[in-house]
Amino acid sequence: MIELLTPRQIDEMRPAGEFVGQVLTKLVEVADVGVNLLELDALAHEMIKERGAESCYIDYAPSFGRGPFGKVLCTSVNDAVLHGLPHDYTLADGDLLSLDFAVSVDGWVCDSAVSTVVGTPDPADLALISTTEEALAAAIEVARAGNKLGDIGAAIGGVARAAGYSVNTQFGGHGVGRTMHGEPHVPNDGRAGRGFKLRPGLVIAIEPWLLATTDEIKMADDGWTILSTDGSRGAHSEHTIAITHGDPIVMTAR
Ligand code: MG
Ligand code: MG
């Protein structure tokens, strides 16, 4: 069932979004050459405790993963793009790091992801990251009452293809509310003018992710981390947004 939130409920959700934005800002600041992925997870965990928030990941055990996840943060490095399970790895110069973070504050969930390069960036990695960010911005721009779900997918797919990337639709965005993953599924590609009609009160996570030279993925041995099949790097950009009578609200703005 697709749930529509009242303006008051969307306001109640704002602290969760602000907190998710603050944590990702802090993690991007701290992530650097020589920092271990487990340190980033520990820092996020500490911030969750201080805030009195609840992790959406630590007990998460969906059908596609080897649950429970056991960590509070997804850290996907280089050829890992989604659901990266933090492990004992120290970031090296030029690593492309994607961070994905979702918590519940006062019973409301927000979910967001960001990619960054530590140390000296390869221009190809920066181009990949900026394309996912442009795709997200284009999708948010059309996340308006009266438009269709297909407009969001078409916006993402259009930006990706124009930049020379192909799109995988096995994982995409989703409804967000009291729980992390609700309806509708928000595909990262689609046909404009098709699908569910967007309405005020619909809150969704939009999350384009791209791989540099393939659209094929495989599961890592840890049972969680999603890797490119060809070893090429991935990037991921996500915001939780609320559709209103006017402009969309980016709940997880940084
Ligand atoms: Mg996420
Ligand atoms: Mg998500």
PDB file of N, CA and C in Angstrom, residues 64 82-83 167-173 185-189 209 211 215-219 226-227 229:
ATOM      1  N   PHE A  64      17.498 -10.427   0.015  1.00  0.00           N
ATOM      2  CA  PHE A  64      18.660 -10.348  -0.880  1.00  0.00           C
ATOM      3  C   PHE A  64      19.993 -10.316  -0.142  1.00  0.00           C
ATOM      4  N   LEU A  82      26.720  -0.842  -3.872  1.00  0.00           N
ATOM      5  CA  LEU A  82      25.557  -0.821  -2.978  1.00  0.00           C
ATOM      6  C   LEU A  82      25.774  -1.792  -1.826  1.00  0.00           C
ATOM      7  N   HIS A  83      25.162  -1.468  -0.679  1.00  0.00           N
ATOM      8  CA  HIS A  83      25.076  -2.378   0.472  1.00  0.00           C
ATOM      9  C   HIS A  83      26.439  -2.845   0.970  1.00  0.00           C
ATOM     10  N   VAL A 167      22.227   1.670 -17.495  1.00  0.00           N
ATOM     11  CA  VAL A 167      21.489   1.701 -16.226  1.00  0.00           C
ATOM     12  C   VAL A 167      21.025   0.307 -15.844  1.00  0.00           C
ATOM     13  N   ASN A 168      21.265  -0.062 -14.609  1.00  0.00           N
ATOM     14  CA  ASN A 168      20.764  -1.316 -14.043  1.00  0.00           C
ATOM     15  C   ASN A 168      19.546  -0.979 -13.175  1.00  0.00           C
ATOM     16  N   THR A 169      18.461  -1.734 -13.332  1.00  0.00           N
ATOM     17  CA  THR A 169      17.244  -1.428 -12.556  1.00  0.00           C
ATOM     18  C   THR A 169      16.924  -2.508 -11.512  1.00  0.00           C
ATOM     19  N   GLN A 170      17.926  -3.333 -11.161  1.00  0.00           N
ATOM     20  CA  GLN A 170      17.663  -4.366 -10.157  1.00  0.00           C
ATOM     21  C   GLN A 170      17.442  -3.785  -8.766  1.00  0.00           C
ATOM     22  N   PHE A 171      18.094  -2.647  -8.473  1.00  0.00           N
ATOM     23  CA  PHE A 171      17.856  -1.952  -7.211  1.00  0.00           C
ATOM     24  C   PHE A 171      17.519  -0.501  -7.537  1.00  0.00           C
ATOM     25  N   GLY A 172      16.556   0.052  -6.794  1.00  0.00           N
ATOM     26  CA  GLY A 172      16.171   1.433  -7.048  1.00  0.00           C
ATOM     27  C   GLY A 172      15.663   2.086  -5.777  1.00  0.00           C
ATOM     28  N   GLY A 173      14.903   3.149  -5.953  1.00  0.00           N
ATOM     29  CA  GLY A 173      14.365   3.860  -4.803  1.00  0.00           C
ATOM     30  C   GLY A 173      13.085   3.203  -4.291  1.00  0.00           C
ATOM     31  N   HIS A 185       8.016   1.065  -5.368  1.00  0.00           N
ATOM     32  CA  HIS A 185       9.373   0.929  -5.878  1.00  0.00           C
ATOM     33  C   HIS A 185       9.595   2.078  -6.870  1.00  0.00           C
ATOM     34  N   VAL A 186      10.772   2.698  -6.808  1.00  0.00           N
ATOM     35  CA  VAL A 186      11.069   3.855  -7.671  1.00  0.00           C
ATOM     36  C   VAL A 186      12.221   3.462  -8.604  1.00  0.00           C
ATOM     37  N   PRO A 187      11.888   2.976  -9.786  1.00  0.00           N
ATOM     38  CA  PRO A 187      12.930   2.456 -10.688  1.00  0.00           C
ATOM     39  C   PRO A 187      13.865   3.551 -11.195  1.00  0.00           C
ATOM     40  N   ASN A 188      15.109   3.178 -11.448  1.00  0.00           N
ATOM     41  CA  ASN A 188      16.107   4.124 -11.949  1.00  0.00           C
ATOM     42  C   ASN A 188      16.076   4.280 -13.474  1.00  0.00           C
ATOM     43  N   ASP A 189      15.013   3.776 -14.087  1.00  0.00           N
ATOM     44  CA  ASP A 189      14.818   4.023 -15.515  1.00  0.00           C
ATOM     45  C   ASP A 189      13.326   3.879 -15.767  1.00  0.00           C
ATOM     46  N   TRP A 209      22.248   4.946  -9.046  1.00  0.00           N
ATOM     47  CA  TRP A 209      23.615   4.420  -8.868  1.00  0.00           C
ATOM     48  C   TRP A 209      24.065   3.935 -10.233  1.00  0.00           C
ATOM     49  N   LEU A 211      27.521   2.302 -12.678  1.00  0.00           N
ATOM     50  CA  LEU A 211      28.838   1.678 -12.783  1.00  0.00           C
ATOM     51  C   LEU A 211      29.514   2.245 -14.024  1.00  0.00           C
ATOM     52  N   ASP A 215      26.558  -2.600 -16.702  1.00  0.00           N
ATOM     53  CA  ASP A 215      25.361  -2.483 -15.865  1.00  0.00           C
ATOM     54  C   ASP A 215      25.092  -3.814 -15.165  1.00  0.00           C
ATOM     55  N   GLU A 216      26.124  -4.655 -15.113  1.00  0.00           N
ATOM     56  CA  GLU A 216      25.945  -5.964 -14.496  1.00  0.00           C
ATOM     57  C   GLU A 216      26.597  -6.023 -13.125  1.00  0.00           C
ATOM     58  N   ILE A 217      25.896  -6.683 -12.201  1.00  0.00           N
ATOM     59  CA  ILE A 217      26.360  -6.725 -10.813  1.00  0.00           C
ATOM     60  C   ILE A 217      26.476  -8.166 -10.318  1.00  0.00           C
ATOM     61  N   LYS A 218      27.249  -8.324  -9.266  1.00  0.00           N
ATOM     62  CA  LYS A 218      27.351  -9.629  -8.593  1.00  0.00           C
ATOM     63  C   LYS A 218      27.466  -9.387  -7.095  1.00  0.00           C
ATOM     64  N   MET A 219      27.180 -10.431  -6.338  1.00  0.00           N
ATOM     65  CA  MET A 219      27.255 -10.357  -4.879  1.00  0.00           C
ATOM     66  C   MET A 219      28.653 -10.739  -4.416  1.00  0.00           C
ATOM     67  N   ILE A 226      27.314  -5.349  -3.122  1.00  0.00           N
ATOM     68  CA  ILE A 226      27.035  -5.488  -4.550  1.00  0.00           C
ATOM     69  C   ILE A 226      28.196  -4.885  -5.337  1.00  0.00           C
ATOM     70  N   LEU A 227      28.801  -5.705  -6.203  1.00  0.00           N
ATOM     71  CA  LEU A 227      29.981  -5.322  -6.983  1.00  0.00           C
ATOM     72  C   LEU A 227      29.648  -5.273  -8.472  1.00  0.00           C
ATOM     73  N   THR A 229      30.448  -6.458 -12.206  1.00  0.00           N
ATOM     74  CA  THR A 229      31.022  -7.730 -12.666  1.00  0.00           C
ATOM     75  C   THR A 229      32.373  -7.528 -13.336  1.00  0.00           C
TER      76      THR A 229
END
